[in-house]
mmCIF file of C-alpha atoms and ligand atoms in Angstrom:
data_model
loop_
_atom_site.group_PDB
_atom_site.id
_atom_site.type_symbol
_atom_site.label_atom_id
_atom_site.label_comp_id
_atom_site.label_asym_id
_atom_site.label_seq_id
_atom_site.Cartn_x
_atom_site.Cartn_y
_atom_site.Cartn_z
ATOM 1 C CA MET A 1 133.369 198.842 140.864
ATOM 2 C CA ASN A 2 129.998 199.326 142.286
ATOM 3 C CA ILE A 3 128.401 196.739 144.643
ATOM 4 C CA VAL A 4 125.238 196.198 146.165
ATOM 5 C CA LEU A 5 125.336 194.061 149.547
ATOM 6 C CA PHE A 6 122.080 192.312 149.741
ATOM 7 C CA GLY A 7 120.342 190.594 152.599
ATOM 8 C CA PRO A 8 117.695 190.811 155.208
ATOM 9 C CA PRO A 9 118.237 193.392 158.339
ATOM 10 C CA ALA A 10 121.037 192.145 160.524
ATOM 11 C CA ALA A 11 122.538 189.805 157.949
ATOM 12 C CA GLY A 12 125.917 191.651 158.432
ATOM 13 C CA LYS A 13 125.842 193.902 155.474
ATOM 14 C CA GLY A 14 127.127 196.900 157.452
ATOM 15 C CA THR A 15 129.925 195.029 158.836
ATOM 16 C CA GLN A 16 131.013 193.411 155.390
ATOM 17 C CA ALA A 17 130.850 197.054 153.922
ATOM 18 C CA LYS A 18 132.983 198.510 156.226
ATOM 19 C CA ILE A 19 135.592 195.663 155.601
ATOM 20 C CA ILE A 20 135.458 196.134 151.995
ATOM 21 C CA THR A 21 135.742 199.877 152.470
ATOM 22 C CA LYS A 22 138.886 199.389 154.460
ATOM 23 C CA GLU A 23 140.341 196.859 152.069
ATOM 24 C CA ARG A 24 139.551 198.587 148.850
ATOM 25 C CA GLY A 25 138.618 202.121 149.481
ATOM 26 C CA LEU A 26 134.985 201.698 148.014
ATOM 27 C CA LEU A 27 132.588 204.216 149.645
ATOM 28 C CA GLN A 28 129.955 202.718 151.820
ATOM 29 C CA LEU A 29 126.483 204.120 151.006
ATOM 30 C CA SER A 30 123.881 203.099 153.686
ATOM 31 C CA THR A 31 120.564 204.672 153.504
ATOM 32 C CA GLY A 32 120.011 203.386 157.015
ATOM 33 C CA ASP A 33 122.839 205.370 158.487
ATOM 34 C CA MET A 34 121.977 208.492 156.469
ATOM 35 C CA LEU A 35 118.281 208.283 157.697
ATOM 36 C CA ARG A 36 119.549 207.643 161.250
ATOM 37 C CA ALA A 37 121.887 210.728 161.030
ATOM 38 C CA ALA A 38 118.776 212.933 159.857
ATOM 39 C CA LYS A 39 116.826 211.600 162.734
ATOM 40 C CA SER A 40 119.457 212.318 165.252
ATOM 41 C CA SER A 41 119.949 215.925 163.837
ATOM 42 C CA GLY A 42 116.423 216.653 164.242
ATOM 43 C CA SER A 43 116.070 217.792 160.611
ATOM 44 C CA GLU A 44 112.867 218.122 158.695
ATOM 45 C CA LEU A 45 113.826 214.905 156.913
ATOM 46 C CA GLY A 46 114.650 213.308 160.230
ATOM 47 C CA LYS A 47 111.286 214.207 161.779
ATOM 48 C CA LYS A 48 109.491 212.908 158.750
ATOM 49 C CA VAL A 49 111.072 209.513 158.852
ATOM 50 C CA ALA A 50 111.513 209.000 162.554
ATOM 51 C CA GLY A 51 108.085 207.314 163.134
ATOM 52 C CA ILE A 52 108.283 205.286 160.084
ATOM 53 C CA MET A 53 111.754 203.931 160.935
ATOM 54 C CA ASP A 54 110.859 203.169 164.481
ATOM 55 C CA ARG A 55 107.845 200.939 163.477
ATOM 56 C CA GLY A 56 109.973 198.935 161.163
ATOM 57 C CA ASP A 57 108.352 200.353 157.816
ATOM 58 C CA LEU A 58 110.236 201.371 154.628
ATOM 59 C CA VAL A 59 110.527 205.191 154.049
ATOM 60 C CA SER A 60 109.359 206.229 150.655
ATOM 61 C CA ASP A 61 111.443 205.500 147.547
ATOM 62 C CA GLU A 62 111.556 209.141 146.701
ATOM 63 C CA ILE A 63 113.502 209.920 149.990
ATOM 64 C CA VAL A 64 116.039 207.435 149.627
ATOM 65 C CA ILE A 65 116.544 207.787 146.039
ATOM 66 C CA ALA A 66 117.148 211.297 146.447
ATOM 67 C CA LEU A 67 119.840 210.621 149.346
ATOM 68 C CA ILE A 68 121.661 208.274 147.105
ATOM 69 C CA GLU A 69 121.850 210.666 144.228
ATOM 70 C CA GLU A 70 123.047 213.329 146.497
ATOM 71 C CA GLN A 71 125.982 211.108 147.649
ATOM 72 C CA LEU A 72 126.843 210.150 144.033
ATOM 73 C CA ASP A 73 127.075 213.768 143.178
ATOM 74 C CA THR A 74 129.093 214.592 146.364
ATOM 75 C CA HIS A 75 131.697 211.854 145.729
ATOM 76 C CA LYS A 76 132.329 212.083 141.927
ATOM 77 C CA ASP A 77 135.978 210.920 142.681
ATOM 78 C CA ALA A 78 135.084 207.704 144.585
ATOM 79 C CA PRO A 79 136.685 204.695 143.234
ATOM 80 C CA GLY A 80 133.380 202.817 143.500
ATOM 81 C CA PHE A 81 130.408 202.558 145.912
ATOM 82 C CA ILE A 82 128.901 199.948 148.199
ATOM 83 C CA PHE A 83 125.303 200.190 148.293
ATOM 84 C CA ASP A 84 124.257 198.947 151.861
ATOM 85 C CA GLY A 85 120.430 198.584 152.591
ATOM 86 C CA PHE A 86 119.618 200.179 149.207
ATOM 87 C CA PRO A 87 117.776 199.266 146.715
ATOM 88 C CA ARG A 88 115.116 197.666 148.950
ATOM 89 C CA THR A 89 112.309 197.862 146.366
ATOM 90 C CA VAL A 90 112.192 197.243 142.556
ATOM 91 C CA ALA A 91 111.444 200.885 142.104
ATOM 92 C CA GLN A 92 114.628 201.606 143.958
ATOM 93 C CA ALA A 93 116.605 199.200 141.840
ATOM 94 C CA GLU A 94 115.480 200.802 138.664
ATOM 95 C CA ALA A 95 116.107 204.051 139.956
ATOM 96 C CA LEU A 96 119.716 203.051 140.777
ATOM 97 C CA ASP A 97 120.192 201.701 137.522
ATOM 98 C CA LYS A 98 119.123 204.839 136.042
ATOM 99 C CA SER A 99 121.143 207.056 138.273
ATOM 100 C CA LEU A 100 124.224 205.171 137.736
ATOM 101 C CA SER A 101 123.825 204.945 133.961
ATOM 102 C CA SER A 102 123.510 208.450 133.575
ATOM 103 C CA ARG A 103 126.749 209.135 135.455
ATOM 104 C CA GLY A 104 128.548 206.290 133.121
ATOM 105 C CA MET A 105 128.437 203.753 135.799
ATOM 106 C CA ALA A 106 126.441 200.470 136.646
ATOM 107 C CA VAL A 107 126.039 197.982 139.372
ATOM 108 C CA ASP A 108 128.907 195.541 138.748
ATOM 109 C CA ALA A 109 128.036 193.019 141.491
ATOM 110 C CA VAL A 110 125.178 191.925 143.900
ATOM 111 C CA ILE A 111 126.542 190.160 146.908
ATOM 112 C CA ARG A 112 123.657 188.323 148.802
ATOM 113 C CA LEU A 113 124.497 187.373 152.426
ATOM 114 C CA CYS A 114 122.257 184.266 152.959
ATOM 115 C CA VAL A 115 121.104 183.715 156.522
ATOM 116 C CA ASP A 116 118.092 182.279 158.132
ATOM 117 C CA ASP A 117 115.412 183.989 160.175
ATOM 118 C CA ALA A 118 115.947 182.271 163.294
ATOM 119 C CA VAL A 119 119.617 183.304 163.407
ATOM 120 C CA LEU A 120 118.641 186.862 162.753
ATOM 121 C CA VAL A 121 116.031 186.940 165.567
ATOM 122 C CA ASP A 122 118.917 185.975 168.009
ATOM 123 C CA ARG A 123 121.324 188.426 166.401
ATOM 124 C CA ILE A 124 118.708 191.153 166.790
ATOM 125 C CA GLU A 125 117.885 190.392 170.315
ATOM 126 C CA ASN A 126 121.554 190.954 171.309
ATOM 127 C CA ARG A 127 121.814 194.017 169.110
ATOM 128 C CA PHE A 128 118.816 195.519 170.838
ATOM 129 C CA LYS A 129 120.050 194.733 174.352
ATOM 130 C CA GLU A 130 123.541 196.269 173.385
ATOM 131 C CA GLU A 131 122.687 199.184 171.314
ATOM 132 C CA GLY A 132 119.163 199.972 172.126
ATOM 133 C CA ARG A 133 118.089 200.687 168.532
ATOM 134 C CA LYS A 134 114.207 201.191 168.712
ATOM 135 C CA ASP A 135 113.618 199.211 165.453
ATOM 136 C CA ASP A 136 115.545 196.460 166.872
ATOM 137 C CA ASN A 137 112.674 195.880 169.189
ATOM 138 C CA PRO A 138 110.885 192.413 168.438
ATOM 139 C CA GLU A 139 107.622 194.015 166.942
ATOM 140 C CA SER A 140 109.536 196.429 164.657
ATOM 141 C CA PHE A 141 112.073 193.774 163.774
ATOM 142 C CA LYS A 142 109.149 191.349 162.719
ATOM 143 C CA ILE A 143 107.964 194.285 160.358
ATOM 144 C CA ARG A 144 111.318 194.866 159.057
ATOM 145 C CA LEU A 145 111.763 191.045 158.310
ATOM 146 C CA GLY A 146 108.126 191.025 156.725
ATOM 147 C CA ASN A 147 109.241 193.862 154.418
ATOM 148 C CA TYR A 148 112.311 192.428 153.331
ATOM 149 C CA ASN A 149 110.511 189.222 152.153
ATOM 150 C CA GLU A 150 107.609 190.913 150.541
ATOM 151 C CA GLN A 151 109.345 194.029 148.932
ATOM 152 C CA THR A 152 113.078 193.574 148.895
ATOM 153 C CA ALA A 153 113.584 189.751 148.172
ATOM 154 C CA PRO A 154 111.682 190.203 144.857
ATOM 155 C CA LEU A 155 114.819 192.071 143.618
ATOM 156 C CA LEU A 156 116.822 188.772 143.552
ATOM 157 C CA PRO A 157 115.292 187.603 140.458
ATOM 158 C CA PHE A 158 115.687 191.132 139.028
ATOM 159 C CA TYR A 159 119.491 190.999 139.498
ATOM 160 C CA GLU A 160 119.656 187.299 138.831
ATOM 161 C CA ALA A 161 118.346 187.914 135.429
ATOM 162 C CA GLN A 162 120.939 190.522 134.990
ATOM 163 C CA GLY A 163 123.637 188.005 135.720
ATOM 164 C CA LYS A 164 125.046 189.910 138.593
ATOM 165 C CA LEU A 165 124.053 187.974 141.697
ATOM 166 C CA SER A 166 126.348 186.021 143.858
ATOM 167 C CA GLU A 167 125.589 184.503 147.013
ATOM 168 C CA VAL A 168 127.627 183.729 150.174
ATOM 169 C CA ASP A 169 127.158 181.917 153.385
ATOM 170 C CA GLY A 170 126.287 184.707 155.860
ATOM 171 C CA LEU A 171 126.048 182.422 158.745
ATOM 172 C CA ALA A 172 129.870 181.772 158.722
ATOM 173 C CA SER A 173 132.190 183.953 160.913
ATOM 174 C CA ILE A 174 132.837 187.748 159.787
ATOM 175 C CA GLU A 175 136.192 186.620 158.709
ATOM 176 C CA ALA A 176 134.808 183.641 156.417
ATOM 177 C CA VAL A 177 132.060 185.831 155.058
ATOM 178 C CA SER A 178 134.767 188.345 154.226
ATOM 179 C CA ALA A 179 137.006 185.996 152.608
ATOM 180 C CA SER A 180 133.895 184.813 150.528
ATOM 181 C CA VAL A 181 133.064 188.401 149.422
ATOM 182 C CA ALA A 182 136.628 189.124 148.595
ATOM 183 C CA LYS A 183 136.595 186.041 146.346
ATOM 184 C CA VAL A 184 133.706 187.439 144.564
ATOM 185 C CA LEU A 185 135.194 190.969 144.325
ATOM 186 C CA ASN A 186 138.750 189.580 143.217
ATOM 187 C CA GLU A 187 137.317 187.567 140.395
ATOM 188 C CA LEU A 188 135.173 190.614 139.320
ATOM 189 C CA SER A 189 138.285 192.767 139.142
ATOM 190 C CA VAL A 190 140.003 190.284 137.010
ATOM 191 C CA SER A 191 137.069 189.932 134.531
ATOM 192 C CA GLY A 192 137.052 193.841 134.391
ATOM 193 C CA GLY A 193 134.085 194.400 136.507
ATOM 194 C CA GLY A 194 131.568 194.351 133.865
ATOM 195 C CA ASN A 195 128.151 192.846 133.617
ATOM 196 C CA LYS A 196 129.094 189.220 133.652
ATOM 197 C CA PRO A 197 126.900 186.460 132.812
ATOM 198 C CA SER A 198 125.194 184.445 135.499
ATOM 199 C CA PHE A 199 128.344 182.365 136.004
ATOM 200 C CA TRP A 200 128.631 184.189 139.126
ATOM 201 C CA LYS A 201 125.487 182.830 140.493
ATOM 202 C CA ARG A 202 125.620 180.674 143.521
ATOM 203 C CA LEU A 203 129.500 180.305 143.147
ATOM 204 C CA PHE A 204 129.847 180.444 146.937
ATOM 205 C CA GLY A 205 127.741 179.443 150.006
ATOM 206 C CA ARG A 206 124.243 178.385 150.202
ATOM 207 C CA SER A 207 121.009 179.638 148.669
HETATM 208 P P1 AMP B 301 118.798 199.665 157.871
HETATM 209 O O1 AMP B 301 120.035 200.145 159.066
HETATM 210 O O2 AMP B 301 119.544 199.625 156.537
HETATM 211 O O3 AMP B 301 118.386 198.537 158.503
HETATM 212 O O4 AMP B 301 117.697 200.771 157.779
HETATM 213 C C1 AMP B 301 116.841 201.130 158.918
HETATM 214 C C2 AMP B 301 115.628 201.755 158.401
HETATM 215 O O5 AMP B 301 115.805 202.741 157.595
HETATM 216 C C3 AMP B 301 114.866 200.772 157.700
HETATM 217 O O6 AMP B 301 113.750 199.903 158.623
HETATM 218 C C4 AMP B 301 113.861 201.720 156.913
HETATM 219 O O7 AMP B 301 112.804 202.264 157.860
HETATM 220 C C5 AMP B 301 114.947 202.837 156.618
HETATM 221 N N1 AMP B 301 115.541 202.610 155.338
HETATM 222 C C6 AMP B 301 116.817 202.430 155.238
HETATM 223 N N2 AMP B 301 117.306 202.047 153.966
HETATM 224 C C7 AMP B 301 115.997 202.113 153.158
HETATM 225 C C8 AMP B 301 115.646 201.931 152.017
HETATM 226 N N3 AMP B 301 116.345 201.712 151.001
HETATM 227 N N4 AMP B 301 114.373 202.271 151.650
HETATM 228 C C9 AMP B 301 113.479 202.350 152.536
HETATM 229 N N5 AMP B 301 113.661 202.423 153.814
HETATM 230 C C10 AMP B 301 115.023 202.348 154.177
#
C-alpha cells in the first residue's frame, strides 16, 4: 500500500507518517528529511540546496525525484511507502506515478490533512522557538505557504480526478487525526488497496 500524505507545511504530515509507520510498517519517505540530512552532512547536494531550503523555496523536481527513486530501489522489500512532503508539484506527481508503475506499484491513496493558515502560523511560531529550523522563520514560512498554495495545491484536482483523494480534519488532536487516517487506510485494505472511484473523497473531515 502506497500513501501520499498531503497538506501544507506544519499540517502534521510527519507526525502522522511516523504513527502509520509504527502501526503498519510502511516506510516513511520524507524528502524534507532527506534534504535536511544532506544539508547537515555537508555533501555537494546539501550545499546546493541549503540556501533554497532556508529561503523556503522548493528545490528542483529533478533532485527530489532522484532522491525518491533511490529510496524505492533501496527498499524493494518494503510493504509500502508513505510519501511525506512529496510530490509537491504536478511534475513530481507525474514522475511518481511513472516511477511506481515501472516497479509494478501505484499510489493507492492520498490523504489530505485539512488545516487553516492561521493555525499553521501559530504552530510554526512554536516550532521555530522549540527547534530553531531556519525555514520556520516567519519570512521563509510565508514563502513556503505561498509555494504550497501555488504549486502543490493544484495536485488536489489531479488526485481527485484519479479517485484517490480523502480528506481528514487536520485541526483535531494528533490521536483523532490518526484515527481518521487509520479509518481511511483500513477501508482501503478491505477494498484491496486498488484505485477506487471517488467514493473516498470527503469521507472524513472538512474541506
Ligand atoms: P518539509 O520538511 O517537507 O517542509 O521540507 C523542507 C524543505 O525541503 C522545503 O521547504 C523545500 O525547500 C524542500 N523540499 C522538501 N520536499 C520537497 C519537494 N518534494 N519538492 C521540492 N522541495 C522540497
